[in-house]
């Protein structure tokens, strides 16, 4: 498996990533194209294309924050799901970043949410906040009640959430 950083919105892989991102994530959980393209010039952000057997199978959008990495989006493209590739990607994350935080839909929102939560639990993440609210991505988009998961226990959860709000969703 290869993890290739993408440094420009003009990279040929970005259109496929954005197309999948736009159809996979609910509208309230995604950036519009202008916001998405701006990620490539943000010094905190890494957009990584994930390849398996020379084929693009997904991507990661990571924010390297003060003492942890925040995974804003993690997707295995639909054609490659249910092949244990997501577990390999979390393995890469754990080897590369000692402290990881991500947000997910609460498991009571449906079968997909339950499956996602179970996946992250099996891959070393624990629930650290059930009262987390993802701020709105902008006009016409709603804030969302989500859960925060991590592979460690943050010393000060309020500081973590403030940093995510200030840098990721400013």
Backbone as a ProteinNet text record, in pm:
[ID]
protein_1_A
[PRIMARY]
XXXXXXXXXXXXXXXXXXXXXXXXXXXXXXXXXXXXXXXXXXXXXXXXXXXXXXXXXXXXXXXXXXXXXXXXXXXXXXXXXXXXXXXXXXXXXXXXXXXXXXXXXXXXXXXXXXXXXXXXXXXXXXXXXXXXXXXXXXXXXXXXXXXXXXXXXXXXXXXXXXXXXXXXXX
[TERTIARY]
85	0	89.5	50.7	126.1	38.7	104.5	36.8	106.5	43.6	107	43.9	123.2	69.2	31.3	-79.6	-122.3	-106.1	-32.9	0.5	-69.1	-149.1	-215.1	-355.6	-447.6	-584.4	-588.6	-482.3	-475.2	-428.7	-383.9	-341.4	-456.3	-424.7	-528.7	-613.5	-560.5	-634.5	-743.5	-731.1	-821.4	-966.3	-989.4	-1127.5	-1196.8	-1125.8	-1184	-1211.2	-1118	-1135.5	-1256.1	-1262.1	-1372.5	-1507.2	-1509.2	-1633.3	-1683.4	-1594.7	-1633.9	-1672.3	-1592.3	-1617.4	-1757.9	-1792.6	-1922	-2039.7	-2018.7	-2130.1	-2135.8	-2024.8	-2020.2	-2064.4	-2011.7	-2039.9	-2164.3	-2247.2	-2365.1	-2322.7	-2409.9	-2377.9	-2329.9	-2388.9	-2349.4	-2211.9	-2154.4	-2022.5	-1915	-1941.5	-1842.2	-1823.1	-1706.8	-1670.7	-1716.7	-1748.5	-1776.2	-1641.3	-1646.3	-1523.5	-1420.7	-1463	-1369.1	-1299.2	-1375.5	-1318	-1224.1	-1266.1	-1186.1	-1053.1	-1058.5	-936.6	-842	-897.3	-814.3	-733.8	-777.7	-704.1	-559	-535.4	-402.9	-300.6	-346.4	-252.1	-250.2	-321.1	-324.3	-205.3	-121.8	-1.4	-30.3	-149.2	-183.9	-232.7	-270.4	-341.7	-250.5	-278	-218.3	-333.5	-337.3	-431.7	-348.5	-387.6	-308.7	-393.5	-342.7	-405.7	-352.9	-443.7	-404.4	-411.9	-299.9	-292.5	-268.9	-332.1	-312.5	-296.5	-185.9	-156.6	-166.6	-104.9	-96.2	-230.1	-332.9	-465	-509.3	-562.8	-614.1	-737.2	-732.7	-843.6	-912.1	-855.8	-915.2	-824.4	-855.8	-778.7	-796.9	-710	-715.8	-702.3	-777.1	-756.8	-721.8	-596	-542.4	-504.6	-521.5	-478.2	-373.6	-252.5	-146.1	-153.1	-210.2	-233.3	-125.8	-145.8	-39.5	25.9	-51.9	7.7	-60.6	-137.2	-211	-245.4	-290.4	-341.7	-493	-564.5	-709.9	-742.9	-815	-855.7	-992.1	-992	-1119	-1201	-1135.6	-1205.2	-1113.3	-1173.7	-1104.3	-1203.8	-1165.3	-1257.8	-1183.3	-1239.7	-1201.2	-1310.5	-1268.5	-1366.7	-1457.8	-1582.2	-1686.7	-1646	-1581.3	-1544.2	-1443.6	-1379.1	-1274	-1311.2	-1435	-1477.2	-1494.5	-1496.6	-1514.4	-1400.7	-1280.7	-1163	-1052.7	-1086.9	-992.5	-888.3	-909.3	-813.8	-816.9	-934.7	-946.4	-860.7	-852.1	-767.8	-620.2	-579.2	-440.6	-412.7	-512.4	-495.4	-484.3	-567.3	-554.3	-419.4	-369.5	-235.8	-129.4	-139.8	-48	-59.4	-182.3	-201.6	-134.3	-154	-97	55.6	114.4	260.6	316.6	239.8	288.3	258.9	146.1	102.4	67.3	138	110.6	-23.5	-71.9	-197.9	-292.2	-406.6	-502.6	-640.2	-708.6	-847	-929.1	-1052.3	-1143.9	-1286.4	-1375.3	-1516.8	-1598.3	-1704.9	-1795.4	-1938.4	-2031.8	-2172.5	-2195.7	-2279.9	-2313.1	-2371.5	-2342.4	-2383.9	-2534.8	-2610.9	-2756.5	-2823.3	-2745.3	-2804.6	-2830.4	-2796.4	-2826.8	-2719.3	-2743.7	-2653.9	-2515.2	-2508.2	-2376.6	-2297.9	-2365.5	-2298.7	-2250.9	-2332.4	-2293.3	-2171.2	-2174.6	-2064.8	-1935.2	-1945.5	-1828.6	-1769.9	-1856.9	-1810.1	-1740.4	-1800.1	-1741.1	-1604	-1594.2	-1467.2	-1360	-1390.7	-1290.9	-1254.8	-1352.9	-1323.1	-1226.9	-1255.1	-1169.6	-1028.6	-1016	-887	-819	-856.7	-780.4	-828.9	-946	-999.6	-1102.3	-1108.6	-1209.7	-1285.2	-1405.9	-1491.5	-1439	-1413.6	-1365.4	-1464.9	-1564.7	-1663.5	-1791.6	-1902.6	-2033.2	-2109.9	-2058.1	-2129.3	-2065.6	-1980.3	-1908.3	-2004.4	-1987.3	-2066.4	-1970.1	-1986.8	-1908.1	-1969	-1890.9	-1946.2	-1991.4	-2072.5	-2118.8	-2000.9	-2005.6	-1904.1	-1932.4	-2043.5	-2071.8	-2220	-2249.7	-2387.9	-2470.4	-2587.3	-2678.5	-2644.7	-2536.5	-2498.5	-2516.5	-2562.8	-2595.2	-2476.9	-2465.3	-2372.6	-2427.2	-2339.6	-2382.1	-2337.6	-2424.8	-2388.4	-2313.9	-2184.9	-2101.2	-2030.2	-1954.5	-1870.6	-1725.6	-1642	-1497.9	-1438.1	-1352.4	-1279.4	-1130.1	-1052.8	-908	-838.8	-710.3	-629.7	-547.6	-584.5	-521.3	-623	-591.6	-680.9	-618.7	-677.1	-621.8	-627.1	-521.9	-517.8	-629.2	-652	-753.9	-841.5	-954.4	-1043.1	-1096.1	-1123.4	-1173	-1070.1	-942.7	-838.5	-832.7	-848.1	-848.9	-964.5	-1083.3	-1200.4	-1184.6	-1132.7	-1110.7	-1014.5	-908.6	-811.7	-875.3	-953.6	-1022.2	-1115.9	-1194.4	-1286.8	-1211.5	-1102.4	-1029.6	-953.2	-897.9	-811.3	-884.2	-955.1	-1019.2	-1146	-1224.5	-1355.8	-1365.5	-1254	-1256	-1336.9
-117.2	0	123.4	221.9	347.5	463.1	561.4	680.2	800.9	859.6	966.9	1102.1	1195.1	1329.4	1398.3	1468.3	1550.2	1695.3	1772.2	1908.2	2018.9	1982.6	2084.2	2039.8	2134.9	2105.2	2070.5	2102.9	2072.2	1928.5	1857.6	1718.2	1637.1	1551	1475.4	1388	1348.7	1260.9	1335.3	1466.4	1544.5	1538.2	1538.8	1533.5	1403.8	1291.2	1163.4	1164.5	1218.9	1227.1	1314.7	1432.3	1524.1	1467.3	1399.7	1338.4	1233.8	1148.3	1046	1109.8	1204.2	1278.7	1340.4	1403	1471.1	1375.7	1253.9	1159	1070.3	1056.7	968.6	1039	1157.7	1227.7	1314.3	1320.3	1408	1553.3	1630.8	1769.8	1849.9	1824.7	1900.3	1859.8	1751.5	1704.3	1729.3	1818	1839.9	1987.1	2014.1	2146.7	2160.1	2282.4	2303.7	2301.9	2304.6	2292.1	2399.1	2522.8	2631.8	2606.1	2564.5	2533.2	2412.4	2312.9	2191.3	2224.8	2300.8	2337.8	2418.5	2497.7	2579.1	2493.4	2369.7	2281.4	2261.3	2261.5	2231.7	2340.1	2458.7	2565.9	2590.1	2507.2	2522.6	2446.9	2516.1	2449.8	2336.3	2330.8	2224.8	2096.7	2106.9	1997.4	1911.2	1779.6	1684.4	1608.7	1610.4	1527.5	1413.7	1291.8	1175.1	1081	1047.7	947.9	811.2	716.2	582.1	489.3	422.4	330.1	187.8	93.8	-48.3	-115.9	-187.8	-251.8	-151.6	-35.1	74.8	138.4	110.2	166.1	254.7	373	461.9	397.2	377.2	310.2	399.3	517.1	605.2	722.2	791.1	909.6	940.5	1026.2	1079.4	1230.8	1300.8	1444.9	1462.4	1498.7	1507.7	1651	1684.7	1813.6	1785.2	1830.7	1812.5	1929.1	1901	2005	1997.8	2066.7	2086	1957.8	1859.9	1738.3	1612.1	1624.2	1510.1	1541	1438.8	1459.2	1439.2	1528.6	1520	1467.6	1355.3	1297.3	1356.2	1450.4	1512.9	1418.7	1355.9	1260.1	1142.6	1025.6	899.2	818.3	787.9	711.7	607.8	488.8	386.6	393.9	410.1	421	298.9	321.9	219.5	85.2	87.4	-36.9	-121.5	-60.5	-131.3	-160	-131	-153.9	-302.8	-336.2	-474	-566.3	-510.4	-590.7	-575.1	-522.4	-501.1	-393.6	-314.7	-209.9	-95.8	-67.6	37.1	6.6	-120.2	-159.3	-136.3	-158.3	-130.3	19.9	99.8	244.9	291.1	236.5	275.4	228.8	116	70.7	172.2	225.2	331.2	452.8	493.6	609.5	588	470.7	441.4	440.8	390.7	388.7	529.2	613.7	745.5	851.1	838	940	873.2	908.5	844.1	885.4	1004	1053.5	1095.8	1028.4	1050.9	1075.8	1176.8	1205.9	1214.9	1164.5	1176	1185.7	1228.2	1240.5	1145.3	1089.8	1001.1	1028.1	979.1	985.4	889.6	928.4	836.8	706.8	596.9	465.8	443.9	525.6	508.3	567	627.1	689.5	591.4	464.8	368.4	262.6	170.3	56.8	99.4	196.3	242.6	303.9	383.7	446.7	340.5	238.9	127.6	54.4	27.2	-44	37.8	169.2	256.4	259	273.1	277.1	145.7	35.1	-96.1	-108.4	-61.3	-63.1	11.9	132.1	211.7	149.2	91.3	22.7	-94.3	-173.6	-289.1	-246.2	-123.5	-74	20.1	11.4	79.4	214.8	257	386.4	367.6	466.4	465.6	597.8	593.5	710.9	803.1	930.2	1025.6	1138	1154	1259.9	1230.1	1211.9	1189.2	1318.9	1429.8	1557.8	1656.1	1607.4	1691.2	1743.7	1869.4	1928.2	1975.3	1919.6	1967.4	2098.6	2205.7	2333.3	2325	2417.7	2425	2451	2389.4	2415.2	2545	2609.5	2736.2	2756.6	2859.4	2899.7	2784	2763.7	2658.1	2520.5	2507.7	2377.8	2382.8	2270.6	2264.8	2213.6	2259.4	2193.3	2052.8	1959.8	1821	1767.3	1689.5	1617.9	1492.2	1489.3	1375	1322.7	1217	1163.1	1186.2	1210.1	1214.8	1082.8	1026.2	905	937.7	860.4	879.2	747.4	744.2	627.3	654.2	759.1	792.9	874.4	905	987.6	1126.8	1227.6	1363.7	1413.6	1486.8	1543	1644.7	1729.4	1833.1	1833.9	1766.1	1751.5	1886.5	1978.3	2110	2183.4	2172	2235	2171.7	2040.4	1969.6	2020.6	2024.7	2069.5	2215.4	2301.1	2441.6	2453.1	2372.1	2377.4	2329.9	2223.1	2175.6	2284.6	2343.7	2449.6	2567.7	2610.1	2729.9	2710.4	2590.3	2570.1	2498.8	2392.3	2314.1	2383.4	2436.7	2491.7	2643.3	2712.6	2858.4	2931.5
0	0	0	-80.1	-88.4	-41.6	19.2	70.6	10.1	-91.4	-168	-137.1	-82.8	-56.8	-188.2	-184	-298	-253.8	-331.1	-286.4	-364.9	-462.5	-544.3	-583.1	-583.3	-626.8	-775.4	-848.9	-991.9	-1018.3	-916	-931.3	-992.3	-1087.9	-1159.4	-1066.8	-951.7	-859.2	-781.6	-774.6	-689.1	-737.5	-866.5	-916.6	-875.1	-883.4	-840.1	-689.8	-614.1	-469	-436.9	-498.4	-466.1	-510.2	-621.3	-669.6	-570.2	-521.9	-425.1	-292.1	-247.9	-124.1	-126.9	-240	-253.4	-252.9	-300.8	-304.1	-179.6	-107.9	9.3	136.5	160.8	285.2	270.8	375.9	371.4	348.7	285.1	250.9	371.8	489.7	608.2	660.9	607	650.5	545.4	450.7	346.4	312	259.2	210.7	65.5	25.5	-117	-190.9	-325.1	-403.4	-366.8	-350.2	-320.3	-186.3	-86.3	45.1	34.9	-42.2	-58.5	-126	-233.4	-306.8	-218.4	-127.6	-37.6	60.3	83.9	175.5	130.6	0.7	-51.6	-21.5	14.1	50.3	201.4	276.4	421.7	482	561.7	615	714.4	770.2	865.1	797.3	670.1	603.3	517.6	523.9	430.7	366.2	234.3	159.8	101.8	131.4	92.9	8.1	-108.9	-195.2	-152.4	-134.9	-92.4	-213.9	-241.3	-353.3	-303.5	-371	-343.6	-478.9	-495.7	-624.3	-738.2	-717	-814.9	-851.2	-775.3	-803.3	-687.4	-718.6	-614.4	-552.2	-419.7	-351.3	-248.4	-223.9	-124	-93	16	52.5	200.7	249.6	385.1	377.4	460.5	479.1	626.2	650.7	785.7	820.5	946.4	1000.6	1106.7	1084.8	1182.8	1281.1	1397.7	1497.7	1606.8	1717.4	1816.3	1865.9	1907.4	1962.7	1911.6	1805.5	1749.9	1604.6	1534.6	1399.7	1405.1	1339	1329.6	1190.1	1184.5	1056.8	1022.5	929.9	891.3	803	706.7	620.7	590.5	585.3	560	478.5	354.7	271.4	189.1	186.4	90	-17.8	-143	-251	-252.6	-292.2	-284.2	-345.6	-459.4	-528.7	-449.3	-348.6	-274.5	-129.3	-92.1	46.4	75	203	250.9	207.5	193.7	157.2	262.5	379.2	490.2	459.8	355.3	320.1	422.1	476.7	578.8	700.2	737.1	850.6	819.9	695.8	656.6	664	626.7	631.9	777.4	866.2	1007.4	1061.7	1014.9	1054.3	1015.7	894.4	849.6	941.5	972.1	1059.4	1194.8	1253.8	1385.7	1381.5	1272.3	1260.8	1239.9	1171.1	1133.4	1238.8	1306.3	1402.9	1536	1643.1	1771.8	1833.4	1799.9	1857.8	1745.3	1739.5	1630.9	1691.1	1636.2	1674.8	1547.4	1553.2	1440	1491.2	1403.6	1439.4	1353	1414.7	1341	1384.9	1304.2	1342.8	1459	1554.7	1665.6	1611.6	1679.7	1628.2	1627.2	1699	1698.9	1574.4	1483.1	1364.6	1249.6	1269.2	1163	1149.3	1056.8	1038.1	990.9	898.8	852.3	967.2	1050.2	1164.4	1263.6	1287.1	1375.9	1321.4	1191.8	1126.5	1135.4	1110.6	1117.1	1258.6	1358.2	1496.9	1533.4	1493.8	1519.8	1451.7	1328.6	1255.4	1333.8	1377.7	1448.9	1584.1	1653.4	1779.8	1755.7	1652.8	1621.5	1583.7	1535	1488.3	1587	1714.9	1818.5	1864.9	1820.3	1863.8	1975.1	2065.1	2170.9	2168.7	2219.2	2226.6	2336.4	2300.9	2402	2427.9	2339.8	2361.9	2284.1	2358	2295.4	2275.8	2327.1	2322.9	2224	2136.6	2041.5	1934.6	1897.9	1789.8	1681	1561.7	1448.1	1402.1	1399.5	1353	1207	1166.7	1028.3	935	818.1	715.7	639.8	669	601.6	579.9	505.9	481.5	426.6	488.4	444.3	498.3	574.9	631.5	782.7	837.3	981	1062.1	1187.1	1278.8	1307.2	1341.8	1361.2	1496.8	1559.8	1681.3	1639.5	1669.3	1633.1	1757.5	1739.5	1846.3	1808.5	1908.3	1886.5	1933.1	1850.1	1883.9	1880.8	1954.7	1954.2	1985.2	1956.5	1991.3	2117.7	2190.9	2318.7	2398	2523.4	2604.9	2618	2554.2	2564.8	2709.5	2748.8	2884.4	2906	2805.1	2818.9	2693.8	2702.7	2587.8	2538.6	2629.9	2587.6	2502.3	2536	2454.1	2314.9	2309.8	2181.3	2094.9	2153.4	2076.4	2033.4	2121.5	2085	1967	1968.8	1859.5	1728.2	1734.6	1613.8	1561.4	1649.8	1608.4	1547.1	1612.4	1569.3	1439.2	1418.7	1302.2	1188.4	1217.5	1111.2	1060.1	1152	1112.5	1122.2	1134.8	1153.7	1048.4
[MASK]
++++++++++++++++++++++++++++++++++++++++++++++++++++++++++++++++++++++++++++++++++++++++++++++++++++++++++++++++++++++++++++++++++++++++++++++++++++++++++++++++++++++++++

